[in-house]
Each structure stands twice: as structure tokens, then as C-alpha cells.
Short mmCIF file of C-alpha atoms in Angstrom, two decimals:
data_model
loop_
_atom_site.label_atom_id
_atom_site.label_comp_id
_atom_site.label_asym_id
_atom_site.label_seq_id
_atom_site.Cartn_x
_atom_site.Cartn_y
_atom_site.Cartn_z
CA UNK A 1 -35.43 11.91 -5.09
CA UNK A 2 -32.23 13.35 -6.35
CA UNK A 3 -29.19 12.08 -7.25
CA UNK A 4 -26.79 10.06 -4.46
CA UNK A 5 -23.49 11.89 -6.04
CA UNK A 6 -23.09 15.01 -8.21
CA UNK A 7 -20.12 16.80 -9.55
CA UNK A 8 -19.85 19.44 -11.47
CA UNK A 9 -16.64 20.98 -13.08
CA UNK A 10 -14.75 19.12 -10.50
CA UNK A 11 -10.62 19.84 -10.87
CA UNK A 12 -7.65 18.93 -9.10
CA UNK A 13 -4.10 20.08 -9.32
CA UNK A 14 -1.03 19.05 -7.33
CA UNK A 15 2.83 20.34 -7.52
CA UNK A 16 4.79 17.94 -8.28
CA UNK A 17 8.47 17.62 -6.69
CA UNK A 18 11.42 18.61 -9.88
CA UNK A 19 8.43 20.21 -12.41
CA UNK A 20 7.74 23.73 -12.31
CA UNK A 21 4.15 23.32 -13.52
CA UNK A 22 1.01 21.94 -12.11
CA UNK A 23 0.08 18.58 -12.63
CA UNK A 24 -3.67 18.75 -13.70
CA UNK A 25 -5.29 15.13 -12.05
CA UNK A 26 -8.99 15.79 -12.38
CA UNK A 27 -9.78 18.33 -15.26
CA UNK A 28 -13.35 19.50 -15.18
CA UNK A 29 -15.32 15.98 -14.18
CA UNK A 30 -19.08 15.83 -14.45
CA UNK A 31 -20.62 13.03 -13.20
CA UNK A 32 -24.46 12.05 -12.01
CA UNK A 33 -25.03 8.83 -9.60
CA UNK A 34 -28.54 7.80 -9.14
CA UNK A 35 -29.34 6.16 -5.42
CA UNK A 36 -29.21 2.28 -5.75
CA UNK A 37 -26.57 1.49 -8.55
CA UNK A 38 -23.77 0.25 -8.61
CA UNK A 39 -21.31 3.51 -10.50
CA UNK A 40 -18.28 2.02 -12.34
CA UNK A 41 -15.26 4.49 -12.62
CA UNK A 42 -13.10 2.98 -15.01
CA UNK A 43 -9.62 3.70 -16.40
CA UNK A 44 -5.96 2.96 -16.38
CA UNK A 45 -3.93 3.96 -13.61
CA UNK A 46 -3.07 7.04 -13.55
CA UNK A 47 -6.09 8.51 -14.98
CA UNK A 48 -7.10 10.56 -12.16
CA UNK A 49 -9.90 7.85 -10.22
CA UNK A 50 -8.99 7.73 -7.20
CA UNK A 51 -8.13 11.11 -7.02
CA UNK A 52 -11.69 12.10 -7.78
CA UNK A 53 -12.96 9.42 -4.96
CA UNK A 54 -11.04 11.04 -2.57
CA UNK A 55 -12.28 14.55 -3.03
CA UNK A 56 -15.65 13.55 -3.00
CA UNK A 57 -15.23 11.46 -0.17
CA UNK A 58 -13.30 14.63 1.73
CA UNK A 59 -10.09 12.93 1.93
CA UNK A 60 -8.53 16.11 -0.42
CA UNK A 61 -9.63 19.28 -0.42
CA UNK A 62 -11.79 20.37 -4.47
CA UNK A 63 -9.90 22.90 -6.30
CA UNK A 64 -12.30 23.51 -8.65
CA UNK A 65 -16.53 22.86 -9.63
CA UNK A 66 -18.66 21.77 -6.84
CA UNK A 67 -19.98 18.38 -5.53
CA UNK A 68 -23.13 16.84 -3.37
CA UNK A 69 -23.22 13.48 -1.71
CA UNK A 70 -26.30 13.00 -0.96
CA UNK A 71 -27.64 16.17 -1.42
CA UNK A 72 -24.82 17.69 0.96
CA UNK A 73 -22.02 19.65 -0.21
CA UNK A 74 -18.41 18.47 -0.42
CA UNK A 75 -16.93 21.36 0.82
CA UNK A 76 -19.17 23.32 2.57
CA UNK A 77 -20.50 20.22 4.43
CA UNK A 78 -17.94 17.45 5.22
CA UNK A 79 -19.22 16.03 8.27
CA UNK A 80 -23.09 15.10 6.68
CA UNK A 81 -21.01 13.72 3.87
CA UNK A 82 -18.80 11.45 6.29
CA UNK A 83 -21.50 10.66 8.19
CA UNK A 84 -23.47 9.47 4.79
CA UNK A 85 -20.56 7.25 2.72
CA UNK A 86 -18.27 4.63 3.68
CA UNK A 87 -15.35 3.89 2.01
CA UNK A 88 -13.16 1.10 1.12
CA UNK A 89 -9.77 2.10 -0.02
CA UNK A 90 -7.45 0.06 -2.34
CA UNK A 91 -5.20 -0.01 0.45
CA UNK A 92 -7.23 -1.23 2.90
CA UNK A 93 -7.73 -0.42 6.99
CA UNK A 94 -7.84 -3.13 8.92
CA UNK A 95 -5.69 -3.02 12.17
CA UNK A 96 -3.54 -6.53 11.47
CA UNK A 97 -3.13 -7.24 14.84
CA UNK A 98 -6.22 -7.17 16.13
CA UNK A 99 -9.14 -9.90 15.29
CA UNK A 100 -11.73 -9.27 13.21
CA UNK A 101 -14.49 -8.18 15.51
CA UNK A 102 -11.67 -6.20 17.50
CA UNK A 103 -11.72 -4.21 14.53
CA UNK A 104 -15.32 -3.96 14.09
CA UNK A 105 -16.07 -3.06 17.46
CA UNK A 106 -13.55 -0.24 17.35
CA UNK A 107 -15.08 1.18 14.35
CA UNK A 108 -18.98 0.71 16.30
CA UNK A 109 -16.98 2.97 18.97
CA UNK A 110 -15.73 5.41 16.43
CA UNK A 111 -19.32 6.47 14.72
CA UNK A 112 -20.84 6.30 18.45
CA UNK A 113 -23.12 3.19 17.99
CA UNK A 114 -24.03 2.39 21.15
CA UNK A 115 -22.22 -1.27 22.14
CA UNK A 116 -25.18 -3.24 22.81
CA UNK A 117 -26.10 -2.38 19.31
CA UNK A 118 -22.16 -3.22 17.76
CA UNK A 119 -22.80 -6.34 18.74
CA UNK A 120 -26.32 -6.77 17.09
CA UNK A 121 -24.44 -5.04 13.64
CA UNK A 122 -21.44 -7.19 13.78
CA UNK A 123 -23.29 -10.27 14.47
CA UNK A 124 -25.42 -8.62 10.73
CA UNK A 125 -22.59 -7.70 8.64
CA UNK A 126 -20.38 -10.77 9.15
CA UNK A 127 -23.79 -13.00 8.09
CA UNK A 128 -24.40 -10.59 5.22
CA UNK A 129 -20.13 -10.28 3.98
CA UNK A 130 -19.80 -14.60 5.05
CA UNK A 131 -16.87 -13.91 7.52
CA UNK A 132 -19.00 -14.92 11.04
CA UNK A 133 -16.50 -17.65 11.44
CA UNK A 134 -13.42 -14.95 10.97
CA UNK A 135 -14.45 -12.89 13.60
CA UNK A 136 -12.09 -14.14 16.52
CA UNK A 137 -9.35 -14.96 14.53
CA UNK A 138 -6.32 -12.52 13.75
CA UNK A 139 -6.76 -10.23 10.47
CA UNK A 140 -3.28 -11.25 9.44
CA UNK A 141 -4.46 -15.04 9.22
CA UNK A 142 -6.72 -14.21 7.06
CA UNK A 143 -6.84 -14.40 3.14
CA UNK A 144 -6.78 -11.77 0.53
CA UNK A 145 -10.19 -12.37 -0.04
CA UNK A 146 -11.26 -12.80 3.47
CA UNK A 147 -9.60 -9.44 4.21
CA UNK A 148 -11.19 -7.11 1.99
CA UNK A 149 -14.68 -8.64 3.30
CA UNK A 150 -13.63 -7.42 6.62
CA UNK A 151 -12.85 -4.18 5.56
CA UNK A 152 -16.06 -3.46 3.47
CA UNK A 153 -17.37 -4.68 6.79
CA UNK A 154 -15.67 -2.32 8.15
CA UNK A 155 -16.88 0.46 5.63
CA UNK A 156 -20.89 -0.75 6.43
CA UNK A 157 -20.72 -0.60 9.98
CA UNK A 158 -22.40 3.01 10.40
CA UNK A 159 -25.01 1.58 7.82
CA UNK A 160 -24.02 4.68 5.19
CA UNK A 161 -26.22 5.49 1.97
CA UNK A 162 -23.20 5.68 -0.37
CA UNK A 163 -20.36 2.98 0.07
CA UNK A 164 -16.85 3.97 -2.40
CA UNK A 165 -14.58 1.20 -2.99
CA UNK A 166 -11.55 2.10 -4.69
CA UNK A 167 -10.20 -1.10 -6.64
CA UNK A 168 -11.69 -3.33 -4.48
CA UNK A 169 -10.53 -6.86 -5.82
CA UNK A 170 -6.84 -5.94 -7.00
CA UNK A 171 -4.37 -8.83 -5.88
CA UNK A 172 -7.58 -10.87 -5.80
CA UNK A 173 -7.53 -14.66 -7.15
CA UNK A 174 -10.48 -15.07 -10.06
CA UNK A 175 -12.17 -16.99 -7.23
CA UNK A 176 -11.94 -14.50 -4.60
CA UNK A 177 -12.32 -12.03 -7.18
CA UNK A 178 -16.15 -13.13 -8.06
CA UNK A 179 -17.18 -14.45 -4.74
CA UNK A 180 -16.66 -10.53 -3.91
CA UNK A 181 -18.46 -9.60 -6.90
CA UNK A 182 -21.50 -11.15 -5.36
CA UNK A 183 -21.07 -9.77 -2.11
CA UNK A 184 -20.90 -6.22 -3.84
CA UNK A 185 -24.13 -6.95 -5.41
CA UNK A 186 -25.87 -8.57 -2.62
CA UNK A 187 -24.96 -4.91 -1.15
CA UNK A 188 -26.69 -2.98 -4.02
CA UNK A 189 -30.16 -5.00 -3.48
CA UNK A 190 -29.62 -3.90 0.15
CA UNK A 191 -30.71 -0.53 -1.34
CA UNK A 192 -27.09 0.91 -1.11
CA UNK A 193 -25.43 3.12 -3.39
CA UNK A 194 -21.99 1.57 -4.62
CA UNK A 195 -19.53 4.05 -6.43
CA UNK A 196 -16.36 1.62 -7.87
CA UNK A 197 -13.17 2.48 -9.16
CA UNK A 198 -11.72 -0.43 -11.29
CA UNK A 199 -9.31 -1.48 -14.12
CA UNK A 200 -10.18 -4.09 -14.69
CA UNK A 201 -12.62 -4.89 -17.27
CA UNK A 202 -14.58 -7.41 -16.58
CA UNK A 203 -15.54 -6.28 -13.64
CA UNK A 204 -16.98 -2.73 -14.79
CA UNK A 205 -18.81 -4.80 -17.10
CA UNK A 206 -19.98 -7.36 -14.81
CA UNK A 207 -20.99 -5.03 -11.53
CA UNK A 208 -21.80 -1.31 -12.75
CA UNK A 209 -25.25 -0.24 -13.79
CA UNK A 210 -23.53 2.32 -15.49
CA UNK A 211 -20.18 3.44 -15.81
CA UNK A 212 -17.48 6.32 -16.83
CA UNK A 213 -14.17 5.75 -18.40
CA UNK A 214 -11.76 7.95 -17.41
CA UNK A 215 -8.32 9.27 -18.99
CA UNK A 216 -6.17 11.53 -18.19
CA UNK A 217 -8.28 13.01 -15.78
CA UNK A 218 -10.91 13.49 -18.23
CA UNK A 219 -14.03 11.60 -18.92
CA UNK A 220 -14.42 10.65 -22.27
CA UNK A 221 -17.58 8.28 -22.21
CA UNK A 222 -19.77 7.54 -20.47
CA UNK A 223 -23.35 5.51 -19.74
CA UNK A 224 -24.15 1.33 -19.41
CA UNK A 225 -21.45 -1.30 -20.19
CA UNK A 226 -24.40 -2.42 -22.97
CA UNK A 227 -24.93 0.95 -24.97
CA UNK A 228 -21.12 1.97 -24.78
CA UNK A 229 -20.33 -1.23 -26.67
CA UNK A 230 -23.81 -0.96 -28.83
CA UNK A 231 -21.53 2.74 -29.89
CA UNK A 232 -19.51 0.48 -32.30
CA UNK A 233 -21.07 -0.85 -34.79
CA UNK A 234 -19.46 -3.80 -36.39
CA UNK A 235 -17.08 -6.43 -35.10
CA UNK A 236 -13.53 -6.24 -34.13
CA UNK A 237 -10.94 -8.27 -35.81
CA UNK A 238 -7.02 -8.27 -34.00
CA UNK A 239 -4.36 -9.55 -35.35
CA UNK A 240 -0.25 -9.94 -33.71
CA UNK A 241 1.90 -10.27 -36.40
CA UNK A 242 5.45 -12.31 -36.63
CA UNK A 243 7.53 -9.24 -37.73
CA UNK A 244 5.69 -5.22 -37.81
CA UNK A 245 4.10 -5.44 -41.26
CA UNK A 246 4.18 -1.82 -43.12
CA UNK A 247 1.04 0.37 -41.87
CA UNK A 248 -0.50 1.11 -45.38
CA UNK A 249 -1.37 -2.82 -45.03
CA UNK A 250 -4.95 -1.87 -45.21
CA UNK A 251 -5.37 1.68 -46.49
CA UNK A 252 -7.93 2.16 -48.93
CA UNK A 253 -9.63 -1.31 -48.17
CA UNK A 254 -13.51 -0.45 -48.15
CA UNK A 255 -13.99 -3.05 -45.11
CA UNK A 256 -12.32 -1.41 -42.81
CA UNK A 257 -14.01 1.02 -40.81
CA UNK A 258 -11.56 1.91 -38.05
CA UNK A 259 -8.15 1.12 -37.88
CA UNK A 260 -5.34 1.15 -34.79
CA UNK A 261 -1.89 -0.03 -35.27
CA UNK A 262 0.19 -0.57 -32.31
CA UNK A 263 3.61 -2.38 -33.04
CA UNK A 264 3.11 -5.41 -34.14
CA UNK A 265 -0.87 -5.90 -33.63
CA UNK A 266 -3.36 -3.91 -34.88
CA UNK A 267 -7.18 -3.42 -34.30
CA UNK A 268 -9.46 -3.66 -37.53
CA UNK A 269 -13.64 -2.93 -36.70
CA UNK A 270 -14.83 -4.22 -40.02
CA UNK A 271 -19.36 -4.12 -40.80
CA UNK A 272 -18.82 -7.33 -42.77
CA UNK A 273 -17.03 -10.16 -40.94
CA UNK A 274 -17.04 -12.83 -43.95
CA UNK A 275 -15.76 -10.72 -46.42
CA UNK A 276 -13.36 -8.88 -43.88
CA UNK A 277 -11.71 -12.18 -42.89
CA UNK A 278 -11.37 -13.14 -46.91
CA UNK A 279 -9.91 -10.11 -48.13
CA UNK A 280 -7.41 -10.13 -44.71
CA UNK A 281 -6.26 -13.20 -45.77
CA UNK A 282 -5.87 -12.57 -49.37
CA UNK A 283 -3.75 -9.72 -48.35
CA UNK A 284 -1.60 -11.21 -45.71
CA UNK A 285 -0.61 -13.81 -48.68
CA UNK A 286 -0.01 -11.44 -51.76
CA UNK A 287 2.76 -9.47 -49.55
CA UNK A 288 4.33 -12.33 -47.39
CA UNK A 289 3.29 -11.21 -44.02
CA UNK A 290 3.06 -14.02 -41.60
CA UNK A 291 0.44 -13.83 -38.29
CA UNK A 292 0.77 -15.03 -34.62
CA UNK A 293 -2.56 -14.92 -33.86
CA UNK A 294 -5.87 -13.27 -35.20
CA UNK A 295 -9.09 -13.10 -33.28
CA UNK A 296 -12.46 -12.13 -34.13
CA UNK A 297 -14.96 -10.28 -31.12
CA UNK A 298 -17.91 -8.38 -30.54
CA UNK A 299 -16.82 -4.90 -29.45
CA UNK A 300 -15.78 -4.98 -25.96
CA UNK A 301 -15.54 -2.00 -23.37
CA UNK A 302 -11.46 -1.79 -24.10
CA UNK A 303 -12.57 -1.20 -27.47
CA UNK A 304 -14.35 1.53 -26.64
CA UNK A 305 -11.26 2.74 -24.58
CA UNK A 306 -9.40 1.99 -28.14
CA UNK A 307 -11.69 4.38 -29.68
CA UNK A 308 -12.02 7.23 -27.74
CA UNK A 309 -8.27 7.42 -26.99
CA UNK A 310 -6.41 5.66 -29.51
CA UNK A 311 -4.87 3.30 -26.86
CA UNK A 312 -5.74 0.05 -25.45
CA UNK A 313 -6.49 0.21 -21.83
CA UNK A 314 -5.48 -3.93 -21.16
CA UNK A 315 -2.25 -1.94 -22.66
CA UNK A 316 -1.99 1.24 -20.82
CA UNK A 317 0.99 1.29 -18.51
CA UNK A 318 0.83 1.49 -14.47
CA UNK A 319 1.86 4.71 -14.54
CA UNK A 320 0.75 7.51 -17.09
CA UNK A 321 2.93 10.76 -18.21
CA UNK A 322 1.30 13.63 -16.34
CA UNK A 323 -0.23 11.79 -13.59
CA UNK A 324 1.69 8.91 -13.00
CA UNK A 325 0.94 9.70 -8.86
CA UNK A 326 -2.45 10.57 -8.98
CA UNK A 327 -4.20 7.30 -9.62
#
């Protein structure tokens, strides 16, 4: 069996309004999704995700490389691909007005089910997503979390091999927030194929099978949450200072093995964490340099952001130079 989503090469420019030159948003993207996992796209805003969701779910047109949802292709092909995926956008789709089952029954219409068997699939999804006793209430009584429920409903009803959901628990509580998480995965041993824009951490590490991290429309690493983190060796040591501390603080020390700075923090991954720690301290004291706080982790997948970028992506603003409309 081949793979539920391939890209190759995959590019996307837009003109943007004042600039004379093209805003590159997806430059050259090559990705591989295997049937069954759960894919976790993961980046800052701005980095070009949901831009690359939305070509290969045909919502924008590829302006460069080539793509296959299951086995059909992207361009050449649109309707098997629609007729394949569902998809869950960050903004969601639900009609407001209408009740839930309104809104599912609409969408039965839509992909041509016939109504006898809506009824049978609405009566299976709202079981499977817990929102049965939602159905015949209005959508805009419901909660955030109740919502988005609806509207992966929504995304399920034509039972498609591929389901995209593009930030799927932002403006979530942490409740809501993992109560969807296990909806999500109760989807996945369903046999479906779940490709997930996120950034939020945790919850690349906690859902995808595998992931990419994205930036600047570029992927720059990519495979489990597990053997990205197993790619730094060591432990990470990060420190806020009082006042910004000069940066040759800790040049030349033989424990440090990477360094960041970034104002008044920086980002140590040190081999030996005793002897680290000692010599830190010994250091801060001989020049007079006062800490807030100092922390000491295994590496963590924003690490390995911090690494191949040079930036933290808990730190990364909502909107990035280049592409700060192409999220």
C-alpha cells in the first residue's frame, strides 16, 4: 500500500499588497504520510502550515512540485481528492444558527448520502465524537470544546480516508484541549489517516506518530517526537537572568556544547549535568551576575526548534517577517 499523502517540491508564492516581490510561503516541501498515523505539522505561525494544508486539500491552487492524496493527484485530480479527505479548518464551519444535526444532515445532503443512511451516520458519529446529547440544541449554545467536536463531525460525515485539521484545539481550555486529544486518537484506531497542523507543543508530542517542523516555509526536521529529541544529546540547562549578563559568560567553558543567548535568558545543552550546574554557579558568583530562574530538562521538541533555527518556537511571534499572512 502506498503512502496516504505525498509531496514533492511543493511551492507557493503570493503578491503581497505594498511589496514588489513575491512572498515565498511554501518553498520546496517534501513530505511522506503513511495510511493510519496521526502526521504532526508543526511550527510557529507564519511558517507556511496551513498554507501547505490548503493546497493539498485543493483549497489553493500548487505553484510548484506535485502532490497525491491517496494515490490521486492534487492538481490533475481534485474531485477523487475531495471525495477522499475531510477537513477541519482552524476557523471552523458550523452554520451557528442551525442545531447540531441541522448541520449534519446538510452536510449528509451535500456528499449525496442517501437520508435514511444520514440518520444511521449521525446517530454513529455523535456516539463516536460524545455530542449525541448536542444534537438538537443550537451550535451557538454550545462550548468551545463542544463545537469543534461538531465540526470534526462534520469533517467525518462522508467517512473520508484522510481527515486534515488545521489547529484543531486553539482557544481550547487544557480540559477541552485533551478530552479532544482522545477523540483525535480514538479516530486514528478507527483506521483513519489524521494530518495536524499545531503550535503547540505538547500536543505534536502527545498525538503525532511522526511529525515535521516547519519554518519559514521550509522543513527543517523531521521524523517521531522520540528520535527528534534522542538528536540532542545531553541535557538542557536555561537560565533568565536579573539584568543581560555579557555574552562571553560562557565562551571557552568545555561543558558547554551548544549555546543560545536571547536577551536576558539563554539556552546551555551541557553532556555533564553535575559538573555543568557547579561550574554555572561558580561563574555566576566570580562576576556578580544575579539569576531569576534556572531550570534543568531533558531536550524537548522546542529545543529542537532552538537548534535547527536558532529561535525558540514557545518564543516565535504570531506573525513572522516574510509570511506573516500565510500561516
Amino acid at each position: 500500500m502506498g503512502n496516504a499523502i505525498e509531496a514533492d517540491g511543493l511551492q507557493k508564492t503570493f503578491k503581497v499588497k505594498g511589496k514588489t516581490k513575491l512572498v515565498e510561503a511554501v518553498r520546496g516541501v517534501n513530505l511522506a504520510v503513511r495510511p493510519g498515523e496521526i502526521f504532526g505539522f508543526l511550527g510557529p505561525n507564519g511558517a507556511g502550515k496551513t498554507t501547505c494544508q490548503r493546497m493539498l486539500t485543493t483549497l489553493l491552487p500548487i505553484d510548484g512540485g506535485r502532490a497525491t492524496i491517496a494515490g490521486f493527484d492534487v492538481s490533475k485530480e481534485p474531485h477523487a481528492v475531495r471525495k477522499r479527505i475531510g477537513y477541519v479548518s482552524q476557523l471552523g464551519g458550523a452554520d451557528l444558527p442551525a442545531t447540531g444535526r441541522e448541520n449534519l444532515r446538510l452536510t449528509g445532503r451535500l456528499y449525496g448520502i442517501k437520508p435514511t443512511e444520514v440518520e444511521k451516520k449521525i446517530n454513529e458519529i455523535s456516539r463516536l465524537l460524545d455530542i449525541d446529547e448536542l444534537l438538537d440544541r443550537i451550535v451557538r449554545t454550545y462550548s468551545g470544546g463542544q463545537k469543534r467536536r461538531l465540526e470534526i463531525a462534520l469533517g467525518i460525515m462522508h467517512e473520508p480516508d484522510i481527515l486534515f485539521m488545521d489547529e484543531p484545539t486553539t482557544g481550547l481550555d487544557p480540559h477541552n484541549r485533551a478530552n479532544l486529544w482522545n477523540h483525535i486518537r480514538t479516530l486514528k484506531e478507527k483506521g483513519m489517516t489524521i494530518f495536524l497542523t499545531t503550535h503547540y507543543l505538547d500536543e505534536a508530542d502527545e498525538l503525532a506518530d511522526r511529525l515535521a517542523i516547519m519554518d519559514y516555509g521550509q522543513i527543517v526536521a523531521e521524523g517521531t517526537p522520540d528520535a527528534l529529541k534522542r538528536r540532542i544529546a545531553g541535557d538542557v540547562i536555561k537560565m533568565q537572568f536579573k539584568t543581560a549578563p555579557p555574552q562571553s559568560l560562557f565562551a571557552g567553558q568545555s561543558f558547554v556544547k551548544e549555546l543560545t543567548w536571547r536577551e536576558k535568558s539563554a539556552s546551555l545543552l551541557v553532556s555533564d549535568r553535575t559538573a555543568a550546574l557547579t561550574r554555572i554557579f561558580d561563574l555566576l558568583k566570580e562576576r556578580g551576575i544575579e539569576l531569576e530562574t534556572i531550570s534543568l530538562s531533558a531536550p524537548s521538541l522546542d529545543d529542537v526548534f532552538l537548534k535547527e533555527t536558532g529561535r525558540s518556537l514557545r518564543d516565535t511571534g504570531k506573525e513572522e517577517d516574510g509570511n506573516e499572512h500565510f500561516n
